[in-house]
Each structure stands twice: as structure tokens, then as C-alpha cells.
Short mmCIF file of C-alpha atoms in Angstrom, two decimals:
data_model
loop_
_atom_site.label_atom_id
_atom_site.label_comp_id
_atom_site.label_asym_id
_atom_site.label_seq_id
_atom_site.Cartn_x
_atom_site.Cartn_y
_atom_site.Cartn_z
CA MET O 1 42.82 25.26 29.13
CA HIS O 2 41.78 21.56 28.47
CA ALA O 3 42.95 18.16 28.56
CA LEU O 4 43.56 15.59 26.01
CA PRO O 5 42.57 12.89 25.21
CA GLY O 6 43.38 9.74 28.18
CA ARG O 7 45.62 12.31 30.29
CA GLU O 8 43.81 15.49 32.65
CA LEU O 9 45.44 18.32 33.40
CA THR O 10 45.60 18.39 36.75
CA GLY O 11 46.99 20.20 39.53
CA ALA O 12 48.37 23.14 37.70
CA ASP O 13 49.67 26.27 39.32
CA PRO O 14 47.14 29.25 37.89
CA SER O 15 50.06 32.01 38.58
CA ARG O 16 52.31 30.04 35.80
CA PRO O 17 51.77 31.81 32.42
CA SER O 18 49.67 28.83 30.25
CA SER O 19 52.76 28.31 28.05
CA GLU O 20 54.83 26.87 30.76
CA VAL O 21 52.01 24.60 32.27
CA ILE O 22 50.66 23.58 28.90
CA THR O 23 54.47 22.92 27.53
CA GLU O 24 55.00 20.86 30.43
CA TYR O 25 51.92 19.09 30.06
CA PHE O 26 52.63 18.32 26.06
CA THR O 27 55.64 16.80 26.87
CA ALA O 28 54.26 14.25 29.65
CA TYR O 29 51.43 13.55 27.51
CA GLU O 30 54.02 12.53 24.13
CA ARG O 31 56.06 10.49 26.83
CA ALA O 32 52.91 8.62 28.62
CA PHE O 33 51.98 7.56 24.93
CA ASP O 34 55.34 7.40 23.36
CA LEU O 35 54.14 9.41 20.32
CA ARG O 36 56.93 9.79 18.24
CA VAL O 37 57.28 13.34 17.29
CA ARG O 38 59.55 15.25 15.16
CA ARG O 39 60.51 18.81 15.59
CA PRO O 40 61.64 21.09 13.91
CA VAL O 41 59.80 20.30 11.02
CA GLU O 42 58.76 23.29 8.40
CA VAL O 43 56.09 22.21 5.97
CA THR O 44 56.88 23.52 2.62
CA ALA O 45 54.44 22.23 0.09
CA VAL O 46 51.53 19.52 0.00
CA ARG O 47 50.90 18.37 -3.68
CA GLU O 48 49.88 15.18 -5.95
CA GLY O 49 52.02 12.78 -4.99
CA THR O 50 51.66 8.84 -7.29
CA ASP O 51 48.82 6.14 -6.36
CA GLY O 52 46.20 8.45 -4.86
CA ARG O 53 49.14 9.78 -2.50
CA LEU O 54 49.79 12.91 -1.47
CA LEU O 55 53.62 13.88 -1.21
CA VAL O 56 54.05 16.08 2.10
CA GLU O 57 57.33 17.80 1.42
CA SER O 58 59.20 19.80 4.45
CA THR O 59 62.79 20.47 5.48
CA VAL O 60 63.76 17.11 6.15
CA GLY O 61 62.47 15.48 3.19
CA THR O 62 59.23 14.04 2.00
CA TRP O 63 56.56 11.91 2.62
CA ALA O 64 53.97 9.69 0.63
CA THR O 65 50.93 9.52 2.51
CA ARG O 66 47.27 8.69 2.11
CA THR O 67 45.46 10.66 4.87
CA LEU O 68 46.82 14.45 5.58
CA ILE O 69 45.22 16.35 9.15
CA ASN O 70 46.16 19.72 8.50
CA ALA O 71 46.63 21.62 11.93
CA THR O 72 48.73 24.84 11.62
CA GLY O 73 46.38 27.12 12.55
CA THR O 74 46.86 30.72 12.36
CA TRP O 75 48.86 31.77 14.71
CA ASP O 76 51.62 31.53 11.59
CA ARG O 77 49.60 34.14 10.03
CA PRO O 78 48.96 37.54 11.42
CA PHE O 79 47.13 40.09 9.77
CA TRP O 80 48.52 43.63 9.17
CA PRO O 81 45.87 46.37 7.08
CA ARG O 82 47.56 48.57 5.57
CA TYR O 83 46.81 51.95 5.98
CA PRO O 84 48.25 55.13 3.68
CA GLY O 85 51.29 56.78 5.19
CA GLN O 86 52.28 53.30 7.10
CA GLU O 87 55.77 53.41 5.57
CA THR O 88 56.46 56.78 7.32
CA PHE O 89 55.71 56.08 10.82
CA LEU O 90 58.74 57.03 12.47
CA GLY O 91 57.44 54.96 16.35
CA ARG O 92 57.13 51.43 16.80
CA GLN O 93 54.39 49.54 14.92
CA LEU O 94 53.45 45.44 16.38
CA HIS O 95 51.00 42.79 16.27
CA THR O 96 49.75 41.52 19.44
CA ALA O 97 51.24 38.50 18.41
CA ARG O 98 54.54 39.37 19.52
CA TYR O 99 53.13 41.29 22.32
CA PRO O 100 55.24 41.99 25.01
CA GLY O 101 53.37 42.88 28.20
CA PRO O 102 52.47 46.02 29.21
CA GLU O 103 55.33 47.39 31.46
CA ALA O 104 56.89 47.35 27.69
CA PHE O 105 54.55 50.51 27.04
CA ALA O 106 55.58 52.12 30.26
CA GLY O 107 55.64 55.80 29.36
CA LEU O 108 54.19 56.30 25.69
CA ARG O 109 51.43 56.89 23.80
CA VAL O 110 50.24 53.76 22.21
CA VAL O 111 47.05 54.08 19.41
CA VAL O 112 45.16 50.08 19.71
CA VAL O 113 44.06 48.89 16.60
CA GLY O 114 41.09 46.67 16.86
CA GLY O 115 37.92 45.58 17.89
CA GLY O 116 38.00 42.16 19.14
CA ALA O 117 38.66 40.48 22.37
CA SER O 118 42.58 40.95 22.03
CA GLY O 119 42.26 45.06 21.68
CA THR O 120 40.29 45.13 24.80
CA GLN O 121 42.18 43.16 26.40
CA HIS O 122 45.32 44.56 25.89
CA LEU O 123 44.16 48.15 26.76
CA LEU O 124 42.46 47.39 30.12
CA GLU O 125 46.95 46.31 30.26
CA LEU O 126 48.48 49.13 28.53
CA ALA O 127 46.38 52.11 30.21
CA PRO O 128 47.59 52.00 34.07
CA TYR O 129 51.45 51.51 32.25
CA ALA O 130 50.77 54.08 28.87
CA ALA O 131 51.08 57.65 28.84
CA ALA O 132 48.20 57.67 26.82
CA THR O 133 45.90 54.77 25.12
CA THR O 134 43.37 55.24 21.56
CA TRP O 135 41.32 52.81 20.64
CA VAL O 136 40.06 52.28 17.00
CA THR O 137 38.12 49.97 15.10
CA ARG O 138 36.45 50.21 11.58
CA ARG O 139 32.88 49.00 13.47
CA PRO O 140 31.32 49.98 16.61
CA PRO O 141 31.97 46.93 19.12
CA VAL O 142 29.12 45.20 20.54
CA PHE O 143 29.31 43.98 24.30
CA ARG O 144 27.24 41.12 25.25
CA GLU O 145 24.90 41.61 28.23
CA GLY O 146 24.54 37.94 30.07
CA PRO O 147 26.04 34.16 30.14
CA PHE O 148 27.66 32.55 27.84
CA ASP O 149 26.13 28.87 27.72
CA GLU O 150 27.15 25.88 25.64
CA GLU O 151 23.65 26.77 24.01
CA ALA O 152 25.72 29.66 22.47
CA GLY O 153 28.30 28.50 22.08
CA ARG O 154 26.83 26.21 19.62
CA ALA O 155 24.92 29.09 17.96
CA ALA O 156 27.96 30.57 17.29
CA VAL O 157 29.71 28.38 15.88
CA ALA O 158 27.25 26.94 13.51
CA LEU O 159 27.39 30.86 12.11
CA VAL O 160 30.82 30.00 11.70
CA GLU O 161 30.38 26.94 10.25
CA GLU O 162 28.60 27.42 7.66
CA ARG O 163 30.49 29.99 6.03
CA VAL O 164 33.17 27.26 5.81
CA ARG O 165 30.44 25.22 4.53
CA ARG O 166 29.65 27.65 2.08
CA GLY O 167 33.10 27.87 0.31
CA LEU O 168 33.56 31.62 1.92
CA PRO O 169 36.99 32.99 4.14
CA PRO O 170 36.40 31.93 7.66
CA LYS O 171 35.73 34.49 10.71
CA SER O 172 36.15 34.41 14.51
CA VAL O 173 33.95 32.68 16.49
CA VAL O 174 33.88 36.46 18.68
CA SER O 175 32.60 37.74 15.29
CA VAL O 176 29.56 36.28 15.90
CA THR O 177 29.61 35.95 20.09
CA GLY O 178 30.32 40.08 20.62
CA LEU O 179 32.46 40.63 23.09
CA PRO O 180 31.59 39.50 26.76
CA LEU O 181 30.11 42.51 29.05
CA ASN O 182 32.10 41.67 32.36
CA ASP O 183 33.08 43.45 35.44
CA ALA O 184 37.00 44.83 33.48
CA ILE O 185 35.09 45.93 30.73
CA ARG O 186 32.38 47.89 32.63
CA GLN O 187 35.12 49.57 34.26
CA GLY O 188 37.26 50.32 31.44
CA LEU O 189 34.10 52.09 29.80
CA ALA O 190 33.74 53.76 32.93
CA ASP O 191 37.17 54.94 32.97
CA GLY O 192 37.32 56.21 29.44
CA VAL O 193 40.01 53.65 28.37
CA LEU O 194 37.45 51.92 25.85
CA ASP O 195 35.97 54.90 24.81
CA ARG O 196 36.21 53.97 20.69
CA LEU O 197 37.11 55.80 17.72
CA PRO O 198 36.71 55.43 14.41
CA MET O 199 39.05 54.06 11.77
CA PHE O 200 41.67 56.90 10.85
CA ASP O 201 42.42 57.40 7.24
CA ARG O 202 46.19 57.93 7.07
CA ILE O 203 49.24 57.38 9.68
CA THR O 204 51.81 59.97 9.70
CA PRO O 205 55.39 60.49 11.55
CA ASP O 206 53.67 61.12 14.89
CA GLY O 207 50.62 59.40 15.13
CA VAL O 208 47.38 59.28 13.05
CA GLU O 209 45.08 61.70 11.92
CA TRP O 210 41.20 61.55 10.74
CA GLU O 211 39.88 63.30 6.99
CA ASP O 212 38.50 65.70 9.14
CA GLY O 213 41.03 66.51 10.05
CA ARG O 214 41.21 65.21 13.67
CA ARG O 215 45.00 64.42 14.88
CA VAL O 216 45.39 61.68 17.42
CA PRO O 217 49.99 61.63 18.56
CA ALA O 218 51.31 57.85 19.10
CA ASP O 219 54.94 56.71 19.54
CA VAL O 220 53.24 52.80 19.33
CA ILE O 221 50.71 51.36 16.98
CA LEU O 222 49.77 48.36 17.81
CA TRP O 223 47.56 45.97 15.42
CA ALA O 224 45.08 43.83 17.49
CA THR O 225 43.67 43.18 13.95
CA GLY O 226 43.35 38.85 13.91
CA PHE O 227 45.47 36.69 11.95
CA ARG O 228 44.31 34.56 8.98
CA PRO O 229 44.27 30.84 8.17
CA ALA O 230 48.45 29.25 7.69
CA VAL O 231 47.50 26.92 4.72
CA ASP O 232 49.69 28.38 1.96
CA HIS O 233 51.96 24.95 1.81
CA LEU O 234 48.72 23.22 0.85
CA ALA O 235 48.04 25.84 -2.29
CA PRO O 236 49.57 23.99 -5.36
CA LEU O 237 45.90 20.91 -3.89
CA ARG O 238 43.55 24.02 -5.22
CA LEU O 239 41.64 23.56 -2.58
CA ARG O 240 40.20 27.72 -2.19
CA GLU O 241 36.74 28.05 -3.45
CA PRO O 242 35.74 30.77 -6.30
CA GLY O 243 34.47 32.46 -2.53
CA GLY O 244 38.16 32.70 -1.45
CA GLY O 245 37.75 30.43 1.41
CA ILE O 246 38.30 26.49 1.80
CA ARG O 247 35.04 24.38 1.92
CA LEU O 248 34.56 22.21 4.43
CA GLU O 249 32.64 19.02 5.25
CA GLY O 250 33.39 18.69 9.06
CA THR O 251 36.68 18.33 9.13
CA ARG O 252 36.87 17.06 5.66
CA THR O 253 37.94 19.79 2.43
CA VAL O 254 35.02 19.31 -0.65
CA ALA O 255 37.65 19.38 -2.98
CA ASP O 256 40.34 16.69 -1.48
CA PRO O 257 38.57 13.77 0.65
CA ARG O 258 42.24 12.95 1.50
CA VAL O 259 43.09 16.31 3.30
CA HIS O 260 41.54 17.25 6.81
CA LEU O 261 41.88 21.43 8.10
CA VAL O 262 41.80 21.45 11.95
CA GLY O 263 42.53 24.95 13.37
CA TYR O 264 40.38 26.08 10.62
CA GLY O 265 37.39 28.16 10.42
CA PRO O 266 34.65 26.99 13.48
CA SER O 267 37.21 24.68 15.81
CA ALA O 268 39.89 27.99 15.59
CA SER O 269 39.49 28.43 18.23
CA THR O 270 40.31 25.56 20.41
CA ILE O 271 43.35 24.18 19.24
CA GLY O 272 46.80 25.33 19.80
CA PRO O 273 46.74 26.88 23.04
CA THR O 274 49.86 29.58 22.87
CA GLY O 275 51.16 32.11 25.67
CA ARG O 276 51.81 35.33 25.39
CA GLY O 277 54.80 36.47 23.70
CA ALA O 278 55.22 32.87 22.22
CA PRO O 279 57.36 33.05 19.19
CA PRO O 280 55.25 32.17 16.12
CA CYS O 281 56.47 29.56 13.73
CA GLY O 282 55.27 26.98 11.59
CA THR O 283 55.06 26.22 8.39
CA SER O 284 56.73 29.65 6.95
CA GLY O 285 58.70 30.24 10.00
CA GLY O 286 61.20 28.83 11.75
CA CYS O 287 61.58 27.49 16.09
CA SER O 288 63.83 26.72 18.61
CA PRO O 289 63.95 23.31 18.32
CA SER O 290 62.98 21.21 21.99
CA GLY O 291 64.79 18.36 20.21
CA PRO O 292 67.10 17.17 18.03
CA ALA O 293 65.70 16.55 14.16
CA SER O 294 67.56 12.93 13.31
CA GLY O 295 66.31 13.00 9.47
CA PRO O 296 63.63 10.64 7.92
CA PRO O 297 62.04 8.35 10.28
CA PRO O 298 64.08 4.56 10.10
CA ASP O 299 61.79 2.76 7.73
CA ALA O 300 62.21 5.75 5.44
CA SER O 301 62.45 4.71 1.69
CA PRO O 302 66.17 6.05 0.55
CA SER O 303 64.65 8.72 -1.76
CA GLY O 304 63.37 10.29 1.33
CA GLN O 305 60.02 8.69 1.15
CA ARG O 306 57.06 6.75 3.22
CA ALA O 307 54.65 5.17 1.85
CA PHE O 308 50.81 4.81 4.37
CA ASP O 309 49.51 1.87 2.97
CA GLY O 310 46.34 -0.49 3.91
CA LEU O 311 43.42 0.29 6.43
CA ALA O 312 45.28 -1.38 8.94
CA GLU O 313 47.75 0.91 8.74
CA VAL O 314 46.64 3.94 8.08
CA TRP O 315 48.99 6.59 8.95
CA ALA O 316 48.47 10.25 8.90
CA LEU O 317 50.97 13.57 9.73
CA CYS O 318 49.27 15.38 11.71
CA TRP O 319 48.85 17.74 15.16
CA ILE O 320 51.24 21.43 15.38
CA LEU O 321 51.76 21.79 18.94
CA LEU O 322 53.12 25.10 20.68
CA ASN O 323 53.34 26.25 17.31
CA SER O 324 55.51 24.23 16.46
CA VAL O 325 55.31 22.48 12.98
CA MET O 326 55.75 18.85 13.95
CA LEU O 327 54.78 15.69 12.17
CA ARG O 328 53.16 12.92 14.51
CA TRP O 329 52.92 9.31 13.06
CA CYS O 330 49.16 8.70 13.98
CA SER O 331 48.13 4.93 14.14
CA SER O 332 44.29 5.25 12.99
#
């Protein structure tokens, strides 16, 4: 957890869930700087307006703006791979986005799918509770020895950034850093918890199986298969390149310089801290409101649109915090 500019994050009880600490910190931050956050708001589309402005359409009205900072991140878009027989499985399937904690898997046979940090963390947590665990990944995991310093971090981010600059879909930072070989991972390898199998070929009603006839019975399939950028609401702007991604220079989209993406590509690992089990919400889902919606802003025009004019009065609709789509009017 990292502090925001102008207010330190101090005195947090390390035994408390991160979601509670971050929620309280953001609430105090909003009050300290009198940030006018509107919630809950669902942004449904961003499209071309008039006079060079973008129209931001939402569940509480439409705004016109010359600048858009999109910080929707990835939490709204858990990635679920599709495998033959998936619909026939009689057990439970869930994504890491809905991971309820290890106690929920007590006495069950669990197949964990995914070679990233979430997959290994889930396995290490589940092992003492589950009747059996099986780890499957598409590629053999790569474990990284030694410290991960600032130079290594910059190099990893640069690799992700290069893909985005070329207009390719971003990969996670973990995909280029490998998995840290710490004491917990070493113990998991020694205990056999992190013994990895190649990806299965099909799902059966009572488990998974491979072409060579191998079968593993399962009560639960836990998909630790990552997320995709939550940018469907930007589709009317046609920002995607032929390679399938959105090309960026820094945070600015090349296809439309009025639009900045924060939490996309190299910045995806540093935006939107959340706690385990937090309900995903945002541009495509509902959230429990932390305050009543009060309709359009007081100075909105009768049409529900608000113009952001002049260099001295350029405002941006920005920030997505705590997985809620909350529009801030941020002076810049």
C-alpha cells in the first residue's frame, strides 16, 4: 500500500485487512482535500461530442469534456478460459476475483488453474485446508532467484510498456518478472504443493482429464487466470490498433490524445488497491454505494451536459478508487 500525494499513510495496523485500511485512508484523503466524488456512477460509453469534446455517458447523466483520464483498471474483467466440457462440471467454478479465503475449501479437492502469483498464493493458502490440491498451467512456471530491486523493476515495466507502445494487448508485469522464489515458495515446492501439471484438455462432470488418459477428480476449479483491461465503454472511440491493444505514449492514447489510460499496461500493477473478496464493480457492474447519488452536478446544463472549457478551467473526469466508478472533478 502506498500513500497518495500530500498525505502520508501512517499508523496502519498490519493485522487488519488491506481493504479496510485503504478504504479509511481514501475516505480521509477525500475529506482532507475536499474532493467531490460522485458514487455510485456507472459509465456506459464515451463517444465523440461536438466542439472537440468527448461525451461521457453514465447512469446519472452525460458530461462533455476535453480531457478524459480513464482509470478503470482490470478488476471488472476477470478472464475465464473456455475448455471442452466446462458446462458439464458438477462442482463449483470460481475466479480469483471472488476468492473467499481458504476456509471455504476445507475438505474439498481443488484444481487451481494459472501460473501467476495468485495461483501460487492460493495453493499455499489452500493446502492446509483442502483434501487435495492440483496445480495446472499452460507453461512451466519461472521462479526468480535473488532480490528484485528498482533497476529490475524498471526493466520489467519497460518490457510491458514496449508492447503497449506497439499497439499490442498488454501482458502482466509478472509475465516478464517471473515468480519470486521466497521461503514460502521453497517450502511449497519441497512439500509438493507446487508440483505443476500441464494444462488439462477437457473438463468432465467430476474433474479434469488429459488426452493421455490421466484424470484428476475435483470438487472445485479455481481459475487464477488473470484479468483483462476494462475498456469496453471506450469502444465508440475506436482506440484499438490492428494488433488488438490500445497504443499509448506514456498514458496518452495515440488514437485520441484527449484520452489517458491509467491502470493499463505498465501501470496496471500499481492502480486500484483492493482487498481479498472485494466485490468487483465499475463500468460493467453495480457497487454498494458509500454515499447517495445526488443527480447531475449543481452547475450542469438542463441537458445534463457539462462543458469543461479554457486552459484555466480544464477539468478531467478521473480516478477509479476502491473498484467503484466514481467521477472526480479534478482541477488541473
